[in-house]
Amino acid sequence: MVRAAALALSGLIAAACSGPAPDKWTGWVYPDAADLTTSLMLGPFETFDRCQQAAQTALETWPGGGSGTYECGLNCRHDADLDMHVCKETRP
């Protein structure tokens, strides 16, 4: 009994010491700003700046590119009920 409690306590301490997961940025490139149903997902990236740079480069190199848009999202997850990605924050 004491051993099980000690193992459980050590597991909690290890989880607390590992801290929260690092932030991750995900990018979406939309080749046609008027039609957001077509996109390319990029990432993950450690910073917003890296996400933004990758999205801009992808947009510029897309065939016929230049008329589209992009966004970067922080700590995104796929919500199955909504069938879309939900992010803590998004930036253009």
GROMACS .gro file of C-alpha atoms in nm:
model
   92
    1MET     CA    1   0.000   0.000   0.000
    2VAL     CA    2   0.279   0.240   0.096
    3ARG     CA    3   0.471   0.146  -0.217
    4ALA     CA    4   0.170   0.217  -0.442
    5ALA     CA    5   0.121   0.557  -0.279
    6ALA     CA    6   0.491   0.638  -0.323
    7LEU     CA    7   0.475   0.542  -0.693
    8ALA     CA    8   0.166   0.754  -0.746
    9LEU     CA    9   0.328   1.049  -0.571
   10SER     CA   10   0.648   1.018  -0.775
   11GLY     CA   11   0.438   1.013  -1.093
   12LEU     CA   12   0.264   1.335  -0.992
   13ILE     CA   13   0.594   1.502  -0.909
   14ALA     CA   14   0.745   1.398  -1.242
   15ALA     CA   15   0.443   1.534  -1.429
   16ALA     CA   16   0.461   1.864  -1.241
   17CYS     CA   17   0.833   1.903  -1.307
   18SER     CA   18   0.802   1.844  -1.679
   19GLY     CA   19   0.591   2.160  -1.711
   20PRO     CA   20   0.348   2.252  -1.985
   21ALA     CA   21   0.408   2.149  -2.344
   22PRO     CA   22   0.593   2.407  -2.553
   23ASP     CA   23   0.385   2.634  -2.774
   24LYS     CA   24   0.339   2.520  -3.133
   25TRP     CA   25   0.227   2.729  -3.429
   26THR     CA   26   0.044   2.584  -3.729
   27GLY     CA   27   0.000   2.769  -4.058
   28TRP     CA   28  -0.274   2.758  -4.321
   29VAL     CA   29  -0.224   2.896  -4.669
   30TYR     CA   30  -0.529   2.980  -4.881
   31PRO     CA   31  -0.431   3.029  -5.248
   32ASP     CA   32  -0.755   3.218  -5.320
   33ALA     CA   33  -0.854   3.466  -5.048
   34ALA     CA   34  -1.214   3.457  -5.173
   35ASP     CA   35  -1.237   3.076  -5.131
   36LEU     CA   36  -1.116   2.946  -4.795
   37THR     CA   37  -1.224   2.588  -4.869
   38THR     CA   38  -0.888   2.512  -5.034
   39SER     CA   39  -0.589   2.528  -4.802
   40LEU     CA   40  -0.246   2.389  -4.729
   41MET     CA   41  -0.154   2.319  -4.366
   42LEU     CA   42   0.205   2.387  -4.256
   43GLY     CA   43   0.394   2.315  -3.937
   44PRO     CA   44   0.427   2.281  -3.655
   45PHE     CA   45   0.665   2.571  -3.585
   46GLU     CA   46   0.825   2.685  -3.262
   47THR     CA   47   0.751   3.054  -3.319
   48PHE     CA   48   0.496   3.274  -3.491
   49ASP     CA   49   0.771   3.433  -3.704
   50ARG     CA   50   0.874   3.095  -3.847
   51CYS     CA   51   0.513   3.008  -3.921
   52GLN     CA   52   0.456   3.343  -4.091
   53GLN     CA   53   0.772   3.314  -4.302
   54ALA     CA   54   0.682   2.962  -4.416
   55ALA     CA   55   0.325   3.065  -4.500
   56GLN     CA   56   0.440   3.369  -4.699
   57THR     CA   57   0.693   3.159  -4.891
   58ALA     CA   58   0.433   2.890  -4.966
   59LEU     CA   59   0.188   3.151  -5.087
   60GLU     CA   60   0.447   3.319  -5.310
   61THR     CA   61   0.550   2.988  -5.469
   62TRP     CA   62   0.195   2.855  -5.516
   63PRO     CA   63   0.115   2.832  -5.889
   64GLY     CA   64  -0.066   3.155  -5.970
   65GLY     CA   65   0.006   3.266  -5.613
   66GLY     CA   66  -0.004   3.615  -5.476
   67SER     CA   67  -0.383   3.650  -5.462
   68GLY     CA   68  -0.424   3.436  -5.152
   69THR     CA   69  -0.390   3.476  -4.780
   70TYR     CA   70  -0.267   3.283  -4.478
   71GLU     CA   71  -0.300   3.257  -4.101
   72CYS     CA   72  -0.099   3.106  -3.818
   73GLY     CA   73  -0.261   2.949  -3.514
   74LEU     CA   74  -0.119   2.887  -3.167
   75ASN     CA   75  -0.163   2.548  -2.999
   76CYS     CA   76  -0.430   2.428  -3.240
   77ARG     CA   77  -0.622   2.104  -3.205
   78HIS     CA   78  -0.875   1.935  -3.428
   79ASP     CA   79  -1.228   1.946  -3.285
   80ALA     CA   80  -1.411   1.642  -3.423
   81ASP     CA   81  -1.755   1.781  -3.334
   82LEU     CA   82  -1.694   2.101  -3.533
   83ASP     CA   83  -1.476   1.924  -3.792
   84MET     CA   84  -1.226   2.209  -3.782
   85HIS     CA   85  -0.911   2.320  -3.605
   86VAL     CA   86  -0.955   2.533  -3.293
   87CYS     CA   87  -0.660   2.748  -3.185
   88LYS     CA   88  -0.580   2.942  -2.871
   89GLU     CA   89  -0.493   3.239  -3.092
   90THR     CA   90  -0.469   3.313  -3.467
   91ARG     CA   91  -0.275   3.582  -3.648
   92PRO     CA   92  -0.254   3.685  -4.014
   0.00000   0.00000   0.00000
